[in-house]
Tab-separated table of C-alpha atoms and ligand atoms in Angstrom:
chain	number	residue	atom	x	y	z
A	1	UNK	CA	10.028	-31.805	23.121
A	2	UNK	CA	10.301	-28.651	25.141
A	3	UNK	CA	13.727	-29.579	26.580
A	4	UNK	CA	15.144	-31.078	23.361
A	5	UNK	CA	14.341	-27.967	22.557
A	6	UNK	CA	16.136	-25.434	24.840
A	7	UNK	CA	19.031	-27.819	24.597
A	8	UNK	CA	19.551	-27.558	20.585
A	9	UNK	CA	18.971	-23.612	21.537
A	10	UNK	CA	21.983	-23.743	24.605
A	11	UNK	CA	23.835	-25.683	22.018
A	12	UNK	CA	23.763	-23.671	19.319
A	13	UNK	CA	24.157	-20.197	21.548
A	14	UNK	CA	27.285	-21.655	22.975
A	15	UNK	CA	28.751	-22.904	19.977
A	16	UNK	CA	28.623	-19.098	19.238
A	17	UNK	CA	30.927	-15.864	19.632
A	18	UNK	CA	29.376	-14.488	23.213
A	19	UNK	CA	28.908	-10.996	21.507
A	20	UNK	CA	26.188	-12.610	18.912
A	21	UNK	CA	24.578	-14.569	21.827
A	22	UNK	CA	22.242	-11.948	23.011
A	23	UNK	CA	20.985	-11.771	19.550
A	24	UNK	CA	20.482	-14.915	19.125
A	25	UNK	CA	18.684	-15.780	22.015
A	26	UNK	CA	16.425	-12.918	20.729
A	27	UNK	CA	15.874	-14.428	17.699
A	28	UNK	CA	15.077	-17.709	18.650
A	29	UNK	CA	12.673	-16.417	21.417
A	30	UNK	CA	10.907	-14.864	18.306
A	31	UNK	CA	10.785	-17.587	16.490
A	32	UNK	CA	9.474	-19.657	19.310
A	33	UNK	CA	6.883	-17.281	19.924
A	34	UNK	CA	5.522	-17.405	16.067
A	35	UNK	CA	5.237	-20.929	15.697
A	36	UNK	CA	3.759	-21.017	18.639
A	37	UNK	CA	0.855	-18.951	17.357
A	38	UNK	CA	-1.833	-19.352	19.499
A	39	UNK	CA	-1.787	-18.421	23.192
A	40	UNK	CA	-0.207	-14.896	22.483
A	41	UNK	CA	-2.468	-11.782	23.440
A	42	UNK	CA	-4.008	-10.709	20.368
A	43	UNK	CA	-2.351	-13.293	18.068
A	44	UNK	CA	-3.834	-16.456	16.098
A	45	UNK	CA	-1.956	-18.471	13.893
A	46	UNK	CA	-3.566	-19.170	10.221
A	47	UNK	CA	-3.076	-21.151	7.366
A	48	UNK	CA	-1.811	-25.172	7.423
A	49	UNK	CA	1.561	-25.155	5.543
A	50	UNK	CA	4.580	-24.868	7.024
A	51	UNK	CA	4.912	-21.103	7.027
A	52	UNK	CA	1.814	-20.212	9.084
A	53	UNK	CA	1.471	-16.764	9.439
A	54	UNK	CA	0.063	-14.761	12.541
A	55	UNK	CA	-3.269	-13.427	12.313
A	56	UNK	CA	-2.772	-9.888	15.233
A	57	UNK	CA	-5.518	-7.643	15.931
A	58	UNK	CA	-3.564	-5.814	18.777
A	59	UNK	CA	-1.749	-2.990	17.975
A	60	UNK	CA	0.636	-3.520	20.850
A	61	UNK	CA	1.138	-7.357	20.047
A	62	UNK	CA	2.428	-6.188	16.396
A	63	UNK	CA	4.671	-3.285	17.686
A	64	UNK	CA	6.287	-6.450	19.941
A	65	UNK	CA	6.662	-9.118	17.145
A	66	UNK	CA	8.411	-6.406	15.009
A	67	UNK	CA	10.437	-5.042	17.433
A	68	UNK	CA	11.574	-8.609	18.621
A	69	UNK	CA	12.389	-9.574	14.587
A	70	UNK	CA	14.931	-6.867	14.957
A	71	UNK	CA	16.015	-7.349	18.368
A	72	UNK	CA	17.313	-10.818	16.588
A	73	UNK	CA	18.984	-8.856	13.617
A	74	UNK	CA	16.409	-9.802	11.273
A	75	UNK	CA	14.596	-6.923	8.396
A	76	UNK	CA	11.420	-5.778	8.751
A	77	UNK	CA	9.047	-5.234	5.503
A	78	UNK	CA	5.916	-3.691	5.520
A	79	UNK	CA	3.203	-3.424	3.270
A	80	UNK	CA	0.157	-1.437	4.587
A	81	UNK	CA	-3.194	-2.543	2.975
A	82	UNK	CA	-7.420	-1.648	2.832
A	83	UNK	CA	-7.798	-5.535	2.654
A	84	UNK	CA	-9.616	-7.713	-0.463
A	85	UNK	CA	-6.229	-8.311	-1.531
A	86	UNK	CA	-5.390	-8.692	-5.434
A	87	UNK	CA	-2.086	-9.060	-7.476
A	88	UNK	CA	-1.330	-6.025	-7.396
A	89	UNK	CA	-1.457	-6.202	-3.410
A	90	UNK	CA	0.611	-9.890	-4.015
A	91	UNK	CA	3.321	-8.499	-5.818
A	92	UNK	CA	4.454	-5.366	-2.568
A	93	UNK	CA	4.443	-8.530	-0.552
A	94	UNK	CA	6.602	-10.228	-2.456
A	95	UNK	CA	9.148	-7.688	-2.940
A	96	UNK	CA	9.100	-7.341	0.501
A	97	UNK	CA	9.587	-10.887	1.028
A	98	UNK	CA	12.321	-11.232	-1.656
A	99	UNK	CA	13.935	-7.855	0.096
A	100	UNK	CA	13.686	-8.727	3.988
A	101	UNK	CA	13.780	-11.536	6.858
A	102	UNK	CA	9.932	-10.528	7.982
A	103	UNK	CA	7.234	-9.553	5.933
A	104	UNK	CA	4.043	-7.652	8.041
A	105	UNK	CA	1.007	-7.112	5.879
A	106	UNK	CA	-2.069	-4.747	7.734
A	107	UNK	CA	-5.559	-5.114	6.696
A	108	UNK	CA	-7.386	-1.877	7.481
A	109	UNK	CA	-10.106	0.066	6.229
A	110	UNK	CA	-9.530	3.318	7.293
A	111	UNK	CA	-12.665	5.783	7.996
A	112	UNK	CA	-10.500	8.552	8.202
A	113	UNK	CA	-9.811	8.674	4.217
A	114	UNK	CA	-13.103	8.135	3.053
A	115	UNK	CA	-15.314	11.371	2.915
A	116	UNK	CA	-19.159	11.124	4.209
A	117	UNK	CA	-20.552	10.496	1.224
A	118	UNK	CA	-17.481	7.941	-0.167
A	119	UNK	CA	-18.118	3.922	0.541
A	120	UNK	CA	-16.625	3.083	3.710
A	121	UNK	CA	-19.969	1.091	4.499
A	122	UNK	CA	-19.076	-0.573	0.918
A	123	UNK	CA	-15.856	-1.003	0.756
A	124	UNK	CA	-15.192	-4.476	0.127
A	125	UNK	CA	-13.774	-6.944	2.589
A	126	UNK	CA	-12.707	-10.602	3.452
A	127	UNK	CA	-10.244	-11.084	5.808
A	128	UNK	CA	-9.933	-15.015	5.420
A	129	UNK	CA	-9.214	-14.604	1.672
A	130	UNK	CA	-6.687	-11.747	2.863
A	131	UNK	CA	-4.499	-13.831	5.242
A	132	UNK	CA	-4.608	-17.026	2.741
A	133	UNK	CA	-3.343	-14.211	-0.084
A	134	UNK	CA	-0.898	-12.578	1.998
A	135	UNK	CA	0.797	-16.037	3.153
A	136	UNK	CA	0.888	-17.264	-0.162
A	137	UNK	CA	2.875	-14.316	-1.276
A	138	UNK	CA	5.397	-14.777	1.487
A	139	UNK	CA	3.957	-12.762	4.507
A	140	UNK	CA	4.660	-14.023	8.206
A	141	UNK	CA	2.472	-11.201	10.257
A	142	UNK	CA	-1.239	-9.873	9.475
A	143	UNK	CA	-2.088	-6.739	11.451
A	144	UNK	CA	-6.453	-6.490	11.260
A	145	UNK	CA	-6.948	-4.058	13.915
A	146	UNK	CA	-10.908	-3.203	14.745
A	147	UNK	CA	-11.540	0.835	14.349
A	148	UNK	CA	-11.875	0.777	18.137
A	149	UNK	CA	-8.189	-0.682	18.121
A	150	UNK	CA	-6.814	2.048	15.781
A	151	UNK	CA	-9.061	4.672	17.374
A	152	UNK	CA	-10.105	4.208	20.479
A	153	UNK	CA	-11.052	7.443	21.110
A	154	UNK	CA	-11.626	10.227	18.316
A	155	UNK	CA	-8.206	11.510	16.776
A	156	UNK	CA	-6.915	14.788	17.931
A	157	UNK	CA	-3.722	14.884	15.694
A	158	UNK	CA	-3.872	15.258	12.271
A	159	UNK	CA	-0.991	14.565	9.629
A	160	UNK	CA	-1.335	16.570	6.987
A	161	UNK	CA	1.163	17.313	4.115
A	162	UNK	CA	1.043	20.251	1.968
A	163	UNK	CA	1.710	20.747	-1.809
A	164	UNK	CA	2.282	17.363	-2.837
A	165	UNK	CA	-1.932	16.334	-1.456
A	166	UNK	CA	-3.007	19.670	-2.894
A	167	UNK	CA	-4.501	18.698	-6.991
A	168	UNK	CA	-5.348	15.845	-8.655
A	169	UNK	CA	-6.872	13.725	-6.010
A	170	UNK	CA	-6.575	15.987	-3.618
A	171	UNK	CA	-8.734	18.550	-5.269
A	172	UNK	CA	-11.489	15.743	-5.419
A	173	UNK	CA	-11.331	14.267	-2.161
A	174	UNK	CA	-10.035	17.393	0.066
A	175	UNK	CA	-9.810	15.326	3.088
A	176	UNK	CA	-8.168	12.020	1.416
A	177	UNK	CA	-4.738	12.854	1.895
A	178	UNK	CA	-5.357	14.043	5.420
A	179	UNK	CA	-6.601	10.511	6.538
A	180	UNK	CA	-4.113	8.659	4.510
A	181	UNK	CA	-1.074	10.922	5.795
A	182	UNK	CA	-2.715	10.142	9.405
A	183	UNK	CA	-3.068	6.361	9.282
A	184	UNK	CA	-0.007	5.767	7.383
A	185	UNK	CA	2.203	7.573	10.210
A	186	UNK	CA	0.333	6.035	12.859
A	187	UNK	CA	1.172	2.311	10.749
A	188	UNK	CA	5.292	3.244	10.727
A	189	UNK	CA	4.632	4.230	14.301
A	190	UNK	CA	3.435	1.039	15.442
A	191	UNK	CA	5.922	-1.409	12.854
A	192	UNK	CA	9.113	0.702	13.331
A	193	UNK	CA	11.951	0.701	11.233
A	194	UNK	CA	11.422	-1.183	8.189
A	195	UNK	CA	11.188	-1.214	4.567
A	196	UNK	CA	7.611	-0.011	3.387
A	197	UNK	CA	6.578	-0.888	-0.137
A	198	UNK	CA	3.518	1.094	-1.830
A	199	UNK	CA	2.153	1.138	-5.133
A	200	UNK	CA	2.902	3.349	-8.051
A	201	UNK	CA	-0.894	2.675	-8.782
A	202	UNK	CA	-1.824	5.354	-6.184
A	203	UNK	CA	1.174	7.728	-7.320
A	204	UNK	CA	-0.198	10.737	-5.830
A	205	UNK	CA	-0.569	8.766	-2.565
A	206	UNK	CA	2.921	7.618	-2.802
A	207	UNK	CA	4.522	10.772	-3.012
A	208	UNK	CA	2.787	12.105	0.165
A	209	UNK	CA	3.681	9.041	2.079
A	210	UNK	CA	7.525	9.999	0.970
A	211	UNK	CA	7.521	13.296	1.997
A	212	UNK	CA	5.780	12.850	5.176
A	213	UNK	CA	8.464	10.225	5.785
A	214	UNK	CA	11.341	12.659	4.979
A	215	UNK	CA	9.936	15.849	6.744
A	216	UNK	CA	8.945	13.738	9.795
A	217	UNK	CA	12.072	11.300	9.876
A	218	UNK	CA	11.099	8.008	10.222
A	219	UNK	CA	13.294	5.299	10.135
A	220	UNK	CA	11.589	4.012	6.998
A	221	UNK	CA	13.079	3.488	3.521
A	222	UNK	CA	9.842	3.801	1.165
A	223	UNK	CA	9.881	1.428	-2.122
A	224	UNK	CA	7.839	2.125	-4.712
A	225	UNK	CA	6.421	-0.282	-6.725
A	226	UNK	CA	5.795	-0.591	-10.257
A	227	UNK	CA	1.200	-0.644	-11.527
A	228	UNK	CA	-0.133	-4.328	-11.201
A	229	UNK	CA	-2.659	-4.711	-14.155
A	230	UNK	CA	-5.144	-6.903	-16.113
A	231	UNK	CA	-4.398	-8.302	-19.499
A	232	UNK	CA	-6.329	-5.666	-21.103
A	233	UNK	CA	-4.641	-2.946	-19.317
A	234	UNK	CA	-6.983	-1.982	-16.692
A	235	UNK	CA	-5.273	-1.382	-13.290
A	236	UNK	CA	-5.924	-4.096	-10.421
A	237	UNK	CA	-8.057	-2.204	-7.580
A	238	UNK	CA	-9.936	-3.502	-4.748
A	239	UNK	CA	-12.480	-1.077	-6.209
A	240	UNK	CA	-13.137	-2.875	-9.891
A	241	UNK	CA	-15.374	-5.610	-8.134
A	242	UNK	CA	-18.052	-2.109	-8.082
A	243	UNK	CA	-17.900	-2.551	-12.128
A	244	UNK	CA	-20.874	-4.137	-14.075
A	245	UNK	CA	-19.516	-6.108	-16.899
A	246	UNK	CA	-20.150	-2.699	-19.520
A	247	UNK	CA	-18.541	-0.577	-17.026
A	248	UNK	CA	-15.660	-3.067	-16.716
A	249	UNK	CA	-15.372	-3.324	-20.952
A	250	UNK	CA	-15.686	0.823	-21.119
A	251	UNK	CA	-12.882	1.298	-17.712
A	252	UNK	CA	-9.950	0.071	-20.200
A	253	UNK	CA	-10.120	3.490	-21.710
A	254	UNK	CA	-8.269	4.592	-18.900
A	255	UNK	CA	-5.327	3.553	-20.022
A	256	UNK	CA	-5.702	3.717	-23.456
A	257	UNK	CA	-5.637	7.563	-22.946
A	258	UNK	CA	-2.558	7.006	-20.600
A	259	UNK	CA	-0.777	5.441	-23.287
A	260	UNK	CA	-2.184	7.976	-26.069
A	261	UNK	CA	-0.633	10.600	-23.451
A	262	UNK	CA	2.378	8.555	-23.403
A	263	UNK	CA	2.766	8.343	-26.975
A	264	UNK	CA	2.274	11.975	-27.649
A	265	UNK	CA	5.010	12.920	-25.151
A	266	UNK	CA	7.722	10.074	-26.731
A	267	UNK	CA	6.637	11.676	-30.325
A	268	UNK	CA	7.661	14.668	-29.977
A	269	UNK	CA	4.652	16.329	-28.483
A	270	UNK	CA	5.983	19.136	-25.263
A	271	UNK	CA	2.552	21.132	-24.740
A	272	UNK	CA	0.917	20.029	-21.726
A	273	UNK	CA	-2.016	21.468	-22.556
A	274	UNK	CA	-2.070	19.496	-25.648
A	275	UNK	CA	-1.455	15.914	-24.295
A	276	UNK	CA	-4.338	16.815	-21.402
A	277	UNK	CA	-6.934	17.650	-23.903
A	278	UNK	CA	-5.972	14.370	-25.873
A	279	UNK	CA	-6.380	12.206	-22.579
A	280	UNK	CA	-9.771	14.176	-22.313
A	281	UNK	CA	-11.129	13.354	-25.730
A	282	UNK	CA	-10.308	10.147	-25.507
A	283	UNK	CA	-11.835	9.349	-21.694
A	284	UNK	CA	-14.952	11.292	-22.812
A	285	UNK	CA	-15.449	9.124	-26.422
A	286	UNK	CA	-16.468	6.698	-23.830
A	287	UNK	CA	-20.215	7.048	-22.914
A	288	UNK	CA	-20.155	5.149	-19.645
A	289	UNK	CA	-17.129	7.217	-18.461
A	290	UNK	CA	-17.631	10.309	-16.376
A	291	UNK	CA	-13.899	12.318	-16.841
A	292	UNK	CA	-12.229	13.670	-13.290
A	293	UNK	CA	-9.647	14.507	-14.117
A	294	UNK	CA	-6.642	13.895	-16.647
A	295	UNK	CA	-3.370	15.459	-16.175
A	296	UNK	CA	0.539	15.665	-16.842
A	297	UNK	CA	2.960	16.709	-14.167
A	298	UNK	CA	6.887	16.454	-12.664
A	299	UNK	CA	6.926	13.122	-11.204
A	300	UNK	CA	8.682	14.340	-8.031
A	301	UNK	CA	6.479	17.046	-6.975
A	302	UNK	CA	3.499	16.875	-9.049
A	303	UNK	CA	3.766	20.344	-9.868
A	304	UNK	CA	2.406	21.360	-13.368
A	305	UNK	CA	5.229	21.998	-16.401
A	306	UNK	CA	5.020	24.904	-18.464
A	307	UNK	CA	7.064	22.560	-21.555
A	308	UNK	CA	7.219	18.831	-20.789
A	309	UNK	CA	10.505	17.948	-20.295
A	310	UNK	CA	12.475	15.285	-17.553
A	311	UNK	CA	10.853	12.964	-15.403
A	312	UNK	CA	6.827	13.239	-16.173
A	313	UNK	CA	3.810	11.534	-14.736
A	314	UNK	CA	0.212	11.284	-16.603
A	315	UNK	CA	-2.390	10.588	-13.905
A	316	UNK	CA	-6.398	10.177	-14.939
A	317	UNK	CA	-9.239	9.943	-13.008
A	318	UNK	CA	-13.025	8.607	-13.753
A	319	UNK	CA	-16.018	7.472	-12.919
A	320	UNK	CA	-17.730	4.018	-14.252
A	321	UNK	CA	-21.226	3.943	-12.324
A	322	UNK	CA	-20.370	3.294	-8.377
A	323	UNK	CA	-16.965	3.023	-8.939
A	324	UNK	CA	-14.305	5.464	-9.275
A	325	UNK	CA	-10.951	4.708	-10.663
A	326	UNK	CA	-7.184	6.087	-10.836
A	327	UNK	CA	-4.564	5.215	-12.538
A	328	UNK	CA	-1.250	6.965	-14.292
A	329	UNK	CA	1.778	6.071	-16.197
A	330	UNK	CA	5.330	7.247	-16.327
A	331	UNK	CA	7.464	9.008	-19.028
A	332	UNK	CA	11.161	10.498	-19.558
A	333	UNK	CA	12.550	12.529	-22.034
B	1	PAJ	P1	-5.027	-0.180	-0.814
B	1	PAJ	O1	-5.850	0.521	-1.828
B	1	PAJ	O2	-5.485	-1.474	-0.254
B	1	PAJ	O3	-3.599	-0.384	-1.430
B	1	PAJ	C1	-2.547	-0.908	-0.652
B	1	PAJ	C2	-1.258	-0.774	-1.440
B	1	PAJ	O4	-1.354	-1.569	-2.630
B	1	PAJ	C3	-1.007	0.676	-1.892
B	1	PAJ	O5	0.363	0.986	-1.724
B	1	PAJ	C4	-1.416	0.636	-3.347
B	1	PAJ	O6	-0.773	1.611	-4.144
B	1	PAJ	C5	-0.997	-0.771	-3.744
B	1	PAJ	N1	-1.719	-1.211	-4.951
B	1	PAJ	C6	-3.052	-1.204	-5.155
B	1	PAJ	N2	-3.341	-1.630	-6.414
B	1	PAJ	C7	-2.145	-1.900	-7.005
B	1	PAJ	C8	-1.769	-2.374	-8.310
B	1	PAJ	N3	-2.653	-2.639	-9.250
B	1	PAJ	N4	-0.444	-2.546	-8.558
B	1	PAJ	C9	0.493	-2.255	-7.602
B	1	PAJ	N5	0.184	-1.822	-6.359
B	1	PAJ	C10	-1.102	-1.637	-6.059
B	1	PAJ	O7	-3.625	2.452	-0.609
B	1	PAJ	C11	-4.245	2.053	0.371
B	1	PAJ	O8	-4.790	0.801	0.459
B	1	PAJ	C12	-4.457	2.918	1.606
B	1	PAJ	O9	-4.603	4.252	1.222
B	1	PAJ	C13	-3.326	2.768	2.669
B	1	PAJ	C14	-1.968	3.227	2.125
B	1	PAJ	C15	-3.245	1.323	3.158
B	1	PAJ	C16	-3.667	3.676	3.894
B	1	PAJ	O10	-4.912	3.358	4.423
């Protein structure tokens, strides 16, 4: 088997031009090495189909993969996670799968975003369900580092990125952006250049991760990608399984107010002032709701308009008993 093997491989390589051989011999190394699966430092093999994907809790061991993928002229894609995958989780991975050769998915929850008193401890997670997800929608590589793995000794750099983290969220959760900025540049570190897909559900989040990209050149092209939601409207988050079956009824108002907002805005409306206090009313009508925030800004710097006009984003923010949601929703005129 192992010789039949290497002679298909010697066959093929020397049926080709000798300036692609190199890469090819890189690329079937590669692909020896993943469906081999087991017996690589830091790397188990998972699922029983034909595409098994590769289960690596070493941050070295998914540097290597990626940087062999490209060595053999294949894309990178990369779609960083918190884990307890859902649609809206599904549908990054397969863009990235329906965009490039190799899709990496990592699973981890990061302390440095949550604040003391935020749920960290909480924060759902099951990594089987993850990896069976994340294969289904056409990933080949699961990074699940450990905290020690990430960290292994307490962080003395700090990304931070200015403006863009500063309201909304960021005037909530003043040290969010901070660990997100941090973890996220540490991620494109380790998986090199690639393709990185993010949700437009976490829009504020989004546009930090493309500016720290752009001011600190990485050889990343960030995709956005469009909100993931329930019939009724209500966002996907990893976060909704916190919701008590009232809570989850009353969240819907969320968007309802987003697309009140929205419907001001296409009617006419160019006060921001006005279609805030609408999104307001409308969160607060709902008893179980606890208002953050609701808000209208420029899309590309999340600055606050004087008159609504161009490219505009509505973002809201509450709370339904433990859990508290975000979501947002586009507009031109
Ligand atoms: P997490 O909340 O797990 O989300 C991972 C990615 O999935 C993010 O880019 C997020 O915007 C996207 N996502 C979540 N819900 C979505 C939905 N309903 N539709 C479309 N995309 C959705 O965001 C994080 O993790 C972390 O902050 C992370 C970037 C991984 C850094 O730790």
């Amino acid at each position: 088997m192992g010789s039949n093997l290497g002679d298909s491989r010697r066959l093929l390589r020397d049926a080709l031009d000798p300036s692609e051989r190199p890469a090819y011999e890189a690329m079937a190394a590669a692909a020896h090495r993943l469906s081999r699966g087991e017996g690589r430092s830091g790397i188990t093999s998972h699922g029983g189909g034909e595409g098994r994907v590769a289960l690596i809790d070493r941050v070295d061991a998914f540097r290597k993969e990626l940087e062999a993928v490209r060595a053999a002229g294949r894309t990178v894609g990369f779609v960083p996670t918190m884990g307890y995958l859902h649609e809206g989780h599904a549908s990054l991975i397969r863009r990235a799968a329906a965009e490039c050769d190799v899709v990496a998915v990592s699973v981890f929850v990061n302390p440095l975003q949550f604040a003391p008193t935020e749920d960290l401890a909480a924060y759902p997670r099951d990594l089987e369900r993850d990896v069976a997800l994340a294969e289904a929608s056409g990933a080949h590589l699961v990074l699940s580092p450990s905290t020690e793995e990430m960290y292994p000794e307490p962080m003395a750099t700090t990304v931070s990125v200015a403006t863009v983290s500063e309201g909304l969220e960021g005037a909530q959760r003043p040290t969010h952006f901070a660990g997100v900025a941090t973890v996220v540049a540490k991620l494109l570190a380790l998986a090199g250049p690639c393709r990185a897909y993010f949700g437009e559900k976490d829009f504020q989040q989004l546009a930090v991760i493309r500016r720290l990209v752009r001011d600190l050149s990485f050889p990343v092209d960030v995709v956005g990608c469009a909100t993931v939601r329930e019939p009724d409207g209500l966002a996907m988050s990893s976060r909704n399984i916190y919701l008590t079956g009232d809570e989850r009824v009353a969240a819907t108002v969320l968007y309802r107010a987003l697309t009140d907002g929205v419907r001001l805005v296409e009617a006419g409306e160019r006060d921001p002032a006005v279609v805030r206090d609408h999104m307001h009313a409308v969160i607060e009508s709902e008893p179980r709701a606890e208002l953050d925030y609701a808000e209208v800004v420029r899309a590309g710097d999340l600055s606050l308009p004087d008159t609504l006009s161009g490219e505009l984003r509505l973002l809201v923010a509450a709370r339904f008993g433990r859990a508290r949601l975000i979501d947002n929703r586009g507009v031109t005129i």
